[in-house]
mmCIF file of C-alpha atoms in Angstrom:
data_model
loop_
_atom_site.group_PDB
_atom_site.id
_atom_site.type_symbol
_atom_site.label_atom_id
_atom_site.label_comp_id
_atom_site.label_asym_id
_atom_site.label_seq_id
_atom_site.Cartn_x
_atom_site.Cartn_y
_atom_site.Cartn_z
ATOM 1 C CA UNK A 1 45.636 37.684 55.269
ATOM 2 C CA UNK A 2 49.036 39.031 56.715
ATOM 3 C CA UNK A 3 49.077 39.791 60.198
ATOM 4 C CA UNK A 4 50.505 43.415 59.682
ATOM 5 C CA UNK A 5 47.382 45.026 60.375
ATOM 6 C CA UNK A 6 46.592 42.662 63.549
ATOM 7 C CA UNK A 7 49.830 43.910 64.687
ATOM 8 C CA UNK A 8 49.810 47.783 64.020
ATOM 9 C CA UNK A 9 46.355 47.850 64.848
ATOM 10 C CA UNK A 10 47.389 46.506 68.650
ATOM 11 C CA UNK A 11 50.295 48.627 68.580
ATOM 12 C CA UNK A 12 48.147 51.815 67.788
ATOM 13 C CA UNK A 13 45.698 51.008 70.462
ATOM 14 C CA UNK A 14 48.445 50.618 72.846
ATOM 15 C CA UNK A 15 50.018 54.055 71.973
ATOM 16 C CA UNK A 16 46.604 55.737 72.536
ATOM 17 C CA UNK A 17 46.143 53.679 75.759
ATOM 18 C CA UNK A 18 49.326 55.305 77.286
ATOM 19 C CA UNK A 19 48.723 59.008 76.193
ATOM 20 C CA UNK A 20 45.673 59.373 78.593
ATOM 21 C CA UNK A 21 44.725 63.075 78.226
ATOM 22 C CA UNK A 22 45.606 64.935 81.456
ATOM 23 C CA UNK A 23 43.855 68.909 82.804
ATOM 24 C CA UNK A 24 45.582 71.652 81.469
ATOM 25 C CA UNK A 25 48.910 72.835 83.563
ATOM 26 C CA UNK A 26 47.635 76.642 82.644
ATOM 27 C CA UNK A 27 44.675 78.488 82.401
ATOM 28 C CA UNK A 28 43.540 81.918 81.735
ATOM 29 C CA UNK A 29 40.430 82.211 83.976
ATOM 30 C CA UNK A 30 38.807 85.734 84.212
ATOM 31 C CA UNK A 31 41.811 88.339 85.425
ATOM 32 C CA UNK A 32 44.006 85.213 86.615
ATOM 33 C CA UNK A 33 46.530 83.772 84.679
ATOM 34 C CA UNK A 34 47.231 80.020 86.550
ATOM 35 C CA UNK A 35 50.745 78.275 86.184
ATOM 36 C CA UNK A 36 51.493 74.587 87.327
ATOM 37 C CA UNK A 37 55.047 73.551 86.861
ATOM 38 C CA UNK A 38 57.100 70.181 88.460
ATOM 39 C CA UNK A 39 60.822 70.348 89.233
ATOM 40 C CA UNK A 40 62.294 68.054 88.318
ATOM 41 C CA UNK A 41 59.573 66.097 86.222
ATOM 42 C CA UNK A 42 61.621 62.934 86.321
ATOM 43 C CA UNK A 43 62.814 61.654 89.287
ATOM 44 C CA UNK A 44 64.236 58.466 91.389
ATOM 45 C CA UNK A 45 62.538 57.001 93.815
ATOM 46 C CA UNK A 46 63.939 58.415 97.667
ATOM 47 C CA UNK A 47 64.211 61.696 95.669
ATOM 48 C CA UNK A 48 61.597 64.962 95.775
ATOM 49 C CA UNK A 49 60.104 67.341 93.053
ATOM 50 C CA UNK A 50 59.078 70.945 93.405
ATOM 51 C CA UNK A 51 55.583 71.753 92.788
ATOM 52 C CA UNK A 52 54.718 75.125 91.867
ATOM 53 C CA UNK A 53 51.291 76.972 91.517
ATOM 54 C CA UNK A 54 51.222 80.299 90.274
ATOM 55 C CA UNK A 55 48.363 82.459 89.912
ATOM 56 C CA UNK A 56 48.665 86.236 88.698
ATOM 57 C CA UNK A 57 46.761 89.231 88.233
ATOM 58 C CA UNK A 58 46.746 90.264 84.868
ATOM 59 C CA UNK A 59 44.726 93.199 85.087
ATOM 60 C CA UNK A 60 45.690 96.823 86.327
ATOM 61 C CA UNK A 61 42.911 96.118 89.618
ATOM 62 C CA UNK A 62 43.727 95.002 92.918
ATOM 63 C CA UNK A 63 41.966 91.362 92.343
ATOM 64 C CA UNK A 64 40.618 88.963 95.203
ATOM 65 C CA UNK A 65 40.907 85.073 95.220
ATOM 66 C CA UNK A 66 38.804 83.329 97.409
ATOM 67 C CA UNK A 67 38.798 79.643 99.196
ATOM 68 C CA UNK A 68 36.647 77.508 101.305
ATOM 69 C CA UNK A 69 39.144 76.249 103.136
ATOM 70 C CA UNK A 70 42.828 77.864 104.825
ATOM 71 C CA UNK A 71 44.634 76.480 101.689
ATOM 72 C CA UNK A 72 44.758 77.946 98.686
ATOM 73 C CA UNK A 73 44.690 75.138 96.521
ATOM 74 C CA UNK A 74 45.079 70.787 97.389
ATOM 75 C CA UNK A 75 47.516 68.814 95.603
ATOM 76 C CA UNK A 76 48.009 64.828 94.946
ATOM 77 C CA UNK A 77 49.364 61.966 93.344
ATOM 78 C CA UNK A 78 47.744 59.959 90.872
ATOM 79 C CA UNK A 79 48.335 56.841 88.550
ATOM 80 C CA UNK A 80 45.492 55.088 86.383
ATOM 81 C CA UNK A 81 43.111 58.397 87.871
ATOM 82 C CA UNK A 82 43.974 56.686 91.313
ATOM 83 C CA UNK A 83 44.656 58.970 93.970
ATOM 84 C CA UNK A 84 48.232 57.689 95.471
ATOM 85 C CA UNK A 85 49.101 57.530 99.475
ATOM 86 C CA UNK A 86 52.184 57.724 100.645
ATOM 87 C CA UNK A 87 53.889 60.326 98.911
ATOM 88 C CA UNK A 88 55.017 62.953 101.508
ATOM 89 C CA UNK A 89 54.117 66.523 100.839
ATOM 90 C CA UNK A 90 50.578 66.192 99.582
ATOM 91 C CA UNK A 91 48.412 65.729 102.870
ATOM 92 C CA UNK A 92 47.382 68.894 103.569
ATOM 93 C CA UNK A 93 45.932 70.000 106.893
ATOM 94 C CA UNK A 94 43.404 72.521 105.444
ATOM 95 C CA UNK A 95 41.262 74.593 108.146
ATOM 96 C CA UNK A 96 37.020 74.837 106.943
ATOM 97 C CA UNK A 97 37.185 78.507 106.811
ATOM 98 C CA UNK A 98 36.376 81.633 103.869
ATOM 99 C CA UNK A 99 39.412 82.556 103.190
ATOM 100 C CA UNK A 100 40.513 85.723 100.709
ATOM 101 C CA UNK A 101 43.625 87.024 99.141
ATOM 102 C CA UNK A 102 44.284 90.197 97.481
ATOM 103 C CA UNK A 103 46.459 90.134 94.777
ATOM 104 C CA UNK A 104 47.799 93.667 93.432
ATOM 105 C CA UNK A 105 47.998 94.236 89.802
ATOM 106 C CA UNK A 106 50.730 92.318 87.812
ATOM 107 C CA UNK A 107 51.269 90.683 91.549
ATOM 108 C CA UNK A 108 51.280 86.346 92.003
ATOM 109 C CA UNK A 109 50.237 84.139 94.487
ATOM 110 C CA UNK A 110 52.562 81.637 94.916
ATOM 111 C CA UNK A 111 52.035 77.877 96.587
ATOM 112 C CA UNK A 112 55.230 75.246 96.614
ATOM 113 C CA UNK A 113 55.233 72.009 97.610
ATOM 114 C CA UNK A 114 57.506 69.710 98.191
ATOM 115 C CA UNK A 115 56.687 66.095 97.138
ATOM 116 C CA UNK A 116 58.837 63.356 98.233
ATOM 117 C CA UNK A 117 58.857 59.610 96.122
ATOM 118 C CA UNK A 118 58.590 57.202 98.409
ATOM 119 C CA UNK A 119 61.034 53.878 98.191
ATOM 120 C CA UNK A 120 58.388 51.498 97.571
ATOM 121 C CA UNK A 121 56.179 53.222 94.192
ATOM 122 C CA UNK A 122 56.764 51.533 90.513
ATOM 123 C CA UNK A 123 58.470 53.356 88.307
ATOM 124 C CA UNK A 124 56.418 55.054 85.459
ATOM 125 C CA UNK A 125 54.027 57.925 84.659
ATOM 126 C CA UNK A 126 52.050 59.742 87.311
ATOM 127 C CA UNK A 127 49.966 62.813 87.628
ATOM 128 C CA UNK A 128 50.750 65.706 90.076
ATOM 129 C CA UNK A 129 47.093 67.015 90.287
ATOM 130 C CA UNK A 130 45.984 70.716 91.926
ATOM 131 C CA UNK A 131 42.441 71.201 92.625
ATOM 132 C CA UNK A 132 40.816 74.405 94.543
ATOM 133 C CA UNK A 133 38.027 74.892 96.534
ATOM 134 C CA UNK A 134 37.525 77.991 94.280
ATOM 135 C CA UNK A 135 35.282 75.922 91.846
ATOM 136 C CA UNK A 136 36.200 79.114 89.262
ATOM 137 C CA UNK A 137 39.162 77.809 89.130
ATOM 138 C CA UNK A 138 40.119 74.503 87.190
ATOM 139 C CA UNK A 139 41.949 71.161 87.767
ATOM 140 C CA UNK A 140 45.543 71.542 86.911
ATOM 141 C CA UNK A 141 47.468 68.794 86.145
ATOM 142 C CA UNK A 142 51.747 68.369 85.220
ATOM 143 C CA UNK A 143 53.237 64.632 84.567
ATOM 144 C CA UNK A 144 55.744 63.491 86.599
ATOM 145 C CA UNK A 145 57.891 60.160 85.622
ATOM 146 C CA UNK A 146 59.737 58.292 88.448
ATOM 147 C CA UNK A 147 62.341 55.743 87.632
#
């Protein structure tokens, strides 16, 4: 028996291994279109990326989005589903509080973050993950590789 398909067998179970599925980074969700985008999405380590959350009104009504808590949405780090510390930008100091936006028709709400890499992370593949208090809303999840 050759040891071809021992080998391509591992290989193919390693390739499926690494491509872990991640949340959408958009969503259409009632009249809201949601946007999550990284800037860069590969950095160095002592460097920063730009998150950015968009959500829009696609309809021609003034549309409300509503929170439990002061912030409009949480972000954070992951690797291996493991939420990271360390990685300045993604504490957020939320108030426990309704809270209520109006967005006008074809308007956005906007939220930017700025994430910094810390010195001390390994390089590879982590997950900048968005989650909302707004349980309408979904997870939203971008990639980000540090090297």
């Amino acid at each position: 028996m050759s040891a071809w398909p021992k080998i391509l067998s591992v290989i193919g179970a390693g390739i499926l291994a690494c491509a872990d599925p991640l949340a959408p980074r958009s969503a259409e969700v009632g009249e809201f279109r949601l946007r999550l985008t990284t800037s860069p999405d590969i950095v160095a380590r002592e460097s920063s990326t730009s998150v950015r959350l968009v959500i829009t009104n696609t309809t021609s009504d003034v549309a409300l989005v509503g929170s439990g808590s002061s912030c409009l949405a949480h972000i954070g780090v992951f690797r291996d589903g493991v939420r990271q510390g360390g990685f300045p930008g993604t504490d957020d100091g939320c108030f426990t509080v309704l809270t209520g936006w109006e967005v006008s028709p074809g308007d956005s709400l906007v939220s930017q973050w700025l994430v910094g890499v810390p010195s001390g992370v390994r390089a590879g593949d982590y997950v900048v993950r968005v989650t909302f208090d707004n349980t309408t809303f979904p997870t939203l999840e971008q990639r980000l590789r540090v090297r």
